Coordinates of C-alpha atoms in Angstrom, one line a residue:
M1 CA 117.7 51.1 146.6
K2 CA 117.8 47.5 146.0
I3 CA 117.4 46.0 142.2
T4 CA 113.7 44.3 141.4
R5 CA 114.1 43.6 137.8
L6 CA 116.6 42.2 134.8
K7 CA 114.9 43.0 131.6
T8 CA 116.6 41.5 128.5
W9 CA 116.2 41.9 124.7
Q10 CA 117.4 40.7 121.7
V11 CA 117.5 43.1 119.3
P12 CA 119.3 43.0 115.3
P13 CA 121.8 42.8 114.2
R14 CA 123.1 40.3 116.8
W15 CA 122.9 41.9 120.0
L16 CA 121.0 41.4 123.6
F17 CA 120.6 44.3 125.5
L18 CA 120.1 44.2 129.3
K19 CA 118.3 46.8 131.8
I20 CA 118.9 46.3 135.2
E21 CA 115.9 48.3 137.4
T22 CA 115.8 49.4 141.0
D23 CA 113.3 49.9 143.3
E24 CA 113.5 54.0 143.0
G25 CA 113.8 54.0 139.6
C26 CA 117.9 54.3 138.8
Y27 CA 118.5 52.0 136.2
G28 CA 121.2 50.8 134.4
W29 CA 122.1 49.1 130.9
G30 CA 124.4 46.6 129.7
E31 CA 125.2 44.2 126.8
P32 CA 125.5 40.2 127.5
V33 CA 126.1 38.6 124.1
I34 CA 128.6 36.3 122.4
E35 CA 128.3 36.6 118.9
G36 CA 125.5 33.3 117.5
R37 CA 125.1 32.5 121.1
A38 CA 122.5 34.8 122.4
A39 CA 119.9 32.6 124.1
T40 CA 122.3 31.0 125.6
V41 CA 123.6 34.3 127.1
E42 CA 120.7 35.2 128.1
A43 CA 119.3 32.4 130.1
A44 CA 122.1 33.1 132.4
V45 CA 121.6 36.8 132.7
H46 CA 118.5 35.4 133.9
E47 CA 119.2 32.0 136.3
L48 CA 121.9 34.7 137.5
A49 CA 119.7 37.0 138.6
D50 CA 118.4 35.0 141.3
Y51 CA 121.5 36.5 142.9
L52 CA 120.8 39.9 142.3
V53 CA 117.0 40.7 142.5
G54 CA 116.5 42.5 146.5
Q55 CA 120.3 43.3 146.1
D56 CA 122.5 47.3 146.4
P57 CA 123.3 48.1 142.9
H58 CA 126.5 50.3 144.1
R59 CA 128.0 46.9 145.3
I60 CA 129.0 46.0 142.4
E61 CA 132.6 44.5 143.0
H62 CA 130.8 41.9 145.9
L63 CA 128.3 41.3 143.2
W64 CA 130.5 40.4 140.7
N65 CA 132.4 38.1 142.6
T66 CA 128.5 36.7 144.3
L67 CA 128.3 36.5 140.6
Y68 CA 131.5 34.8 139.1
R69 CA 132.7 32.3 142.9
A70 CA 129.1 31.4 144.1
G71 CA 127.8 29.2 141.8
F72 CA 131.5 27.2 141.7
Y73 CA 131.5 25.9 138.5
R74 CA 133.5 29.7 136.4
G75 CA 134.5 31.3 134.0
G76 CA 134.7 30.3 129.8
P77 CA 131.9 32.5 127.1
I78 CA 129.0 32.3 128.6
L79 CA 128.7 32.4 131.8
M80 CA 131.6 36.0 131.7
S81 CA 129.5 37.2 128.5
A82 CA 126.2 36.9 131.3
I83 CA 128.7 38.5 133.8
A84 CA 129.8 41.3 131.9
G85 CA 126.4 42.8 130.4
I86 CA 125.4 42.6 134.6
D87 CA 128.9 44.2 135.7
Q88 CA 128.3 46.9 132.4
A89 CA 124.7 47.1 133.9
L90 CA 125.9 47.7 137.3
W91 CA 128.2 50.6 136.3
D92 CA 125.7 52.6 134.0
L93 CA 123.5 52.9 137.0
K94 CA 125.8 53.6 139.9
G95 CA 127.1 56.2 137.2
R96 CA 123.4 57.8 136.8
D97 CA 122.9 57.3 140.2
L98 CA 125.7 59.7 141.1
G99 CA 125.0 62.0 137.9
V100 CA 128.7 61.3 137.6
P101 CA 130.8 58.9 134.1
V102 CA 132.3 56.0 134.8
H103 CA 135.3 57.3 134.0
Q104 CA 135.1 59.6 136.6
L105 CA 134.4 56.5 139.4
L106 CA 137.6 54.8 137.9
G107 CA 139.7 57.8 139.0
G108 CA 139.2 60.3 136.2
A109 CA 140.3 60.1 132.6
V110 CA 143.9 60.2 131.2
R111 CA 142.8 61.4 127.7
D112 CA 140.3 63.8 126.2
R113 CA 139.5 61.3 122.8
M114 CA 139.8 57.5 121.9
R115 CA 141.9 56.5 118.4
M116 CA 139.4 54.3 116.1
Y117 CA 139.8 52.0 113.7
A118 CA 136.8 51.0 110.8
W119 CA 136.5 47.7 109.1
T120 CA 137.3 46.8 105.1
G121 CA 137.3 43.7 102.7
G122 CA 134.5 41.3 104.8
D123 CA 134.3 38.1 105.5
R124 CA 136.4 36.5 102.7
P125 CA 138.8 39.7 102.0
D126 CA 137.8 41.2 99.3
D127 CA 138.6 44.8 97.1
V128 CA 140.6 45.8 100.4
G129 CA 142.3 48.7 99.1
A130 CA 139.1 51.0 97.7
G131 CA 137.8 50.3 101.2
A132 CA 141.1 51.2 103.0
R133 CA 141.2 54.5 100.9
A134 CA 137.4 54.7 101.8
L135 CA 138.0 54.4 105.1
V136 CA 141.2 56.8 105.6
E137 CA 138.7 60.0 103.1
Q138 CA 136.4 59.3 106.2
G139 CA 139.2 60.3 108.9
F140 CA 140.4 57.1 110.2
T141 CA 143.8 56.4 110.8
A142 CA 144.1 53.0 110.7
F143 CA 141.9 49.9 109.8
K144 CA 141.3 46.6 109.8
M145 CA 141.3 43.7 107.4
N146 CA 140.7 39.9 108.0
G147 CA 144.0 38.2 106.2
T148 CA 143.0 35.3 104.4
P149 CA 139.1 33.5 104.1
E150 CA 140.0 29.7 105.6
L151 CA 143.0 28.3 105.5
A152 CA 143.7 23.8 106.0
I153 CA 145.6 22.9 108.5
V154 CA 148.7 22.7 105.6
D155 CA 148.0 24.6 102.6
S156 CA 149.7 25.6 99.4
H157 CA 151.8 28.5 99.0
R158 CA 149.7 30.3 96.9
K159 CA 147.5 31.2 100.3
V160 CA 150.5 32.6 101.5
D161 CA 151.4 35.0 98.7
E162 CA 147.5 36.2 98.0
T163 CA 147.4 37.4 101.8
V164 CA 150.6 38.9 100.9
A165 CA 149.0 40.6 97.7
R166 CA 145.7 41.9 99.3
V167 CA 147.7 43.8 102.3
A168 CA 150.0 45.1 99.9
E169 CA 147.1 46.1 97.9
A170 CA 146.0 47.8 101.3
R171 CA 149.3 49.0 102.0
D172 CA 149.7 50.7 98.2
A173 CA 145.9 52.3 98.6
V174 CA 146.8 54.1 101.9
G175 CA 150.3 55.0 102.2
P176 CA 152.9 54.2 104.8
D177 CA 151.9 55.8 107.8
V178 CA 148.2 54.5 108.2
G179 CA 148.3 51.5 111.0
I180 CA 147.0 48.5 109.5
G181 CA 145.5 45.8 111.4
I182 CA 145.5 42.1 110.0
D183 CA 142.9 39.7 111.4
F184 CA 143.4 36.2 111.3
H185 CA 140.8 35.4 113.3
G186 CA 142.4 31.4 114.6
R187 CA 142.0 30.8 110.5
V188 CA 145.5 30.0 110.2
H189 CA 147.1 27.4 111.6
R190 CA 150.4 27.1 113.1
P191 CA 152.5 25.6 109.7
M192 CA 151.3 27.8 108.0
A193 CA 151.3 31.2 110.1
K194 CA 155.0 30.2 110.7
A195 CA 155.4 31.4 106.5
L196 CA 152.9 33.7 107.1
L197 CA 153.9 36.3 110.1
R198 CA 157.1 37.2 108.2
E199 CA 156.2 37.5 104.9
L200 CA 154.0 40.0 105.8
E201 CA 157.0 41.8 107.9
P202 CA 157.7 44.3 104.7
F203 CA 154.5 45.6 105.0
H204 CA 154.4 47.0 108.6
P205 CA 151.7 46.0 110.4
M206 CA 150.4 48.1 112.8
F207 CA 149.1 44.6 114.4
V208 CA 148.2 40.8 113.3
E209 CA 145.4 39.7 115.3
E210 CA 144.7 35.5 117.0
P211 CA 148.2 34.7 114.9
V212 CA 146.6 31.8 115.6
A213 CA 143.6 30.3 117.2
P214 CA 143.8 30.7 121.2
E215 CA 144.7 27.1 122.6
H216 CA 147.9 27.5 120.4
L217 CA 148.8 30.5 121.7
P218 CA 151.9 29.1 123.1
C219 CA 153.5 28.3 119.7
L220 CA 153.8 31.9 119.2
K221 CA 158.0 30.6 121.3
Q222 CA 159.0 29.1 118.6
I223 CA 156.9 30.5 115.7
A224 CA 157.5 34.2 116.2
G225 CA 160.2 35.3 118.0
G226 CA 161.7 38.8 116.8
L227 CA 159.4 39.8 114.8
G228 CA 159.2 43.7 113.9
Y229 CA 155.8 44.0 114.6
P230 CA 152.8 43.6 117.6
L231 CA 151.2 40.5 117.2
A232 CA 147.7 40.9 119.1
T233 CA 144.8 38.7 120.8
G234 CA 142.3 38.4 123.5
E235 CA 138.8 38.4 122.5
R236 CA 138.1 35.2 123.3
L237 CA 139.6 34.7 126.7
H238 CA 137.5 35.3 129.5
T239 CA 139.4 36.6 132.3
R240 CA 141.9 37.6 133.9
F241 CA 143.5 34.2 135.2
E242 CA 143.6 33.7 131.2
F243 CA 145.9 37.1 130.4
R244 CA 148.1 36.2 133.4
D245 CA 149.4 33.1 131.7
L246 CA 148.9 34.7 127.9
L247 CA 151.7 37.8 129.7
A248 CA 154.1 35.8 131.3
D249 CA 154.4 34.2 128.1
G250 CA 155.7 37.8 126.7
M251 CA 154.9 36.8 123.1
I252 CA 151.8 39.3 122.8
D253 CA 152.3 43.1 122.3
I254 CA 148.7 43.9 122.8
V255 CA 145.7 42.9 124.5
Q256 CA 142.4 42.7 123.2
P257 CA 139.5 41.7 126.0
D258 CA 135.7 42.2 125.2
L259 CA 133.9 44.4 127.5
S260 CA 131.0 42.2 126.2
H261 CA 133.0 38.9 127.1
C262 CA 135.1 39.2 129.5
G263 CA 133.3 39.8 132.9
G264 CA 132.8 44.1 131.8
I265 CA 134.7 46.7 133.7
S266 CA 135.7 45.2 136.8
E267 CA 137.4 42.0 134.8
G268 CA 138.7 44.6 132.1
L269 CA 140.2 47.0 134.7
K270 CA 142.4 44.4 136.1
I271 CA 143.6 43.0 132.8
A272 CA 144.3 45.9 131.6
A273 CA 146.2 46.3 134.6
L274 CA 148.1 43.4 134.4
A275 CA 149.0 44.0 131.0
S276 CA 150.3 47.4 131.7
A277 CA 152.4 45.3 134.1
H278 CA 153.9 43.5 131.2
D279 CA 153.9 47.2 129.1
V280 CA 151.5 45.7 127.0
A281 CA 149.4 48.0 124.7
L282 CA 145.1 47.3 125.3
A283 CA 143.1 47.1 122.6
P284 CA 139.9 46.4 123.4
H285 CA 137.9 43.8 120.5
C286 CA 134.3 45.6 119.4
P287 CA 132.4 43.9 116.9
L288 CA 129.5 44.6 119.0
G289 CA 126.8 47.7 119.7
P290 CA 126.6 50.6 121.3
L291 CA 126.5 49.2 125.2
T292 CA 129.7 47.6 124.3
L293 CA 131.1 50.4 122.4
A294 CA 130.3 52.7 125.5
T295 CA 131.8 50.7 128.0
S296 CA 135.4 50.5 125.8
L297 CA 135.0 54.1 125.9
Q298 CA 135.3 54.4 129.7
L299 CA 137.6 51.9 130.0
D300 CA 140.2 53.0 127.6
A301 CA 139.6 56.4 129.2
V302 CA 141.4 55.6 132.4
C303 CA 144.0 53.5 131.0
H304 CA 147.3 54.9 130.1
N305 CA 147.9 51.7 127.6
A306 CA 144.9 51.7 125.4
F307 CA 145.7 53.1 122.2
I308 CA 143.0 52.3 119.8
Q309 CA 139.0 51.2 119.4
E310 CA 138.0 48.6 117.6
Q311 CA 133.9 49.9 117.2
S312 CA 132.2 48.2 114.0
M313 CA 130.2 51.4 112.9
G314 CA 129.3 49.9 109.3
I315 CA 130.6 46.1 109.9
H316 CA 129.5 43.7 107.4
Y317 CA 127.7 41.2 110.2
N318 CA 125.9 44.7 111.0
R319 CA 122.7 44.1 108.5
D320 CA 119.2 45.5 109.6
N321 CA 120.2 47.8 112.2
D322 CA 123.8 49.4 113.1
V323 CA 125.2 50.6 116.0
L324 CA 124.1 54.3 116.2
D325 CA 120.2 53.5 115.6
Y326 CA 119.7 52.3 119.4
L327 CA 120.6 55.8 121.1
V328 CA 118.6 59.0 121.8
D329 CA 121.9 61.4 121.0
K330 CA 123.3 59.9 118.4
S331 CA 126.2 62.6 119.1
A332 CA 127.6 60.3 121.5
L333 CA 129.4 58.1 119.8
A334 CA 130.2 60.2 117.2
I335 CA 134.1 59.6 115.2
E336 CA 135.4 62.6 114.0
E337 CA 138.6 63.0 112.1
G338 CA 139.4 59.1 113.5
F339 CA 138.8 60.2 116.8
C340 CA 135.6 59.2 119.4
A341 CA 135.7 61.9 122.6
I342 CA 134.7 60.2 125.7
P343 CA 131.6 60.2 126.5
Q344 CA 130.6 62.7 129.6
G345 CA 127.4 61.7 129.6
P346 CA 126.1 60.1 133.5
G347 CA 127.0 56.5 133.7
L348 CA 128.0 55.0 130.5
G349 CA 127.5 58.4 128.6
V350 CA 124.9 56.8 126.1
E351 CA 121.0 56.8 126.2
I352 CA 119.1 53.9 125.2
D353 CA 116.0 54.1 123.2
E354 CA 114.2 51.6 124.7
A355 CA 110.8 52.4 122.8
F356 CA 113.0 51.3 119.6
V357 CA 114.4 48.4 121.4
E358 CA 111.0 47.6 122.3
E359 CA 110.2 46.8 118.4
R360 CA 113.3 45.5 117.3
A361 CA 112.8 42.9 119.8
Q362 CA 110.1 41.8 117.8
V363 CA 112.1 41.4 115.2
G364 CA 115.0 40.0 116.9
H365 CA 117.8 37.6 115.6
R366 CA 118.9 34.2 115.0
W367 CA 123.0 35.2 113.8
R368 CA 125.2 32.6 113.3
N369 CA 127.9 32.5 112.3
P370 CA 128.7 31.1 108.7
V371 CA 129.8 27.3 108.8
W372 CA 132.4 26.3 106.5
T373 CA 134.5 23.7 104.9
H374 CA 137.5 22.9 102.9
E375 CA 137.3 21.1 100.1
D376 CA 137.8 17.5 101.4
G377 CA 134.3 18.2 103.2
S378 CA 136.5 18.7 106.9
I379 CA 135.2 21.7 109.1
A380 CA 137.5 25.1 108.3
E381 CA 138.0 27.7 111.1
W382 CA 136.2 31.1 111.0

């Protein structure tokens, strides 16, 4: 069997789908994308196709290393996202060819279903209490919310008080037993994070995510020691080597690799193993489409330290189309009582409606994250 073609589609709301085809008719799907840079990643995928066409798709580890090492320059969000989607598609193809789900190829599942969480409150968090109650009524036992809108590097304590009040509203709405993830989204700089992380302690967060931007993670040693709840990060780290250095510091309790950004299943499995060696939990990042979610669930299935899975159904970014729209069988990713069964179909366990993908690709997208500014006109972190 030889790879013959890589096909890509930009589809609403902000995703990029990839299909790898072979001379024997077997195929695999993947989702190589960086939010807001879909066209750039798409170009990288087609550049990497030069290393793939004519090759045996079953040699996944060899092909991964070819894509990562043969180009000399390596790493970063664009190249690793392109590799990620290709890797997903290769695993999907292999599972389809052998008639088994990917998790069977990785040693078999350690769980039957995965605990899931949902989003509420939007980019500038609002009405989080009502949103949280609605999610609990749907059966979720955990949810995530943005903690703050934009914050200056040194801001007023009023902003801290407003964030604490939002979290208090959410906790009051759902009671003590529901998990609350609070995403700082890299918006909180060190001087403000020092205060805010402490102030949130009485509300027992499930975790605080991206407590500072990834380039400032070393400061957690000074500002977050002794906290009584977990800290999480990883969506903007792209290789096992970046996670290795983070884990060695001992300041993060949950790693959140995005399997469309960190090199796919092959690299995600290595990151998960590294985390396990440090007794750190795994919670893959996934505000993306159905292929990223299916990929994440296949990894969750074989990782004992995986404890919860993000998904983006109904998220505020999903305008025009949502996660299940592109599936032939929408029950493959159905969430019931806050859990999703590990997909058991061949490959990633989902079947993409290619005709619908073609139709929606005619619409496409040019999604960009908001550009925020502070009162003085300087750029704010989004």
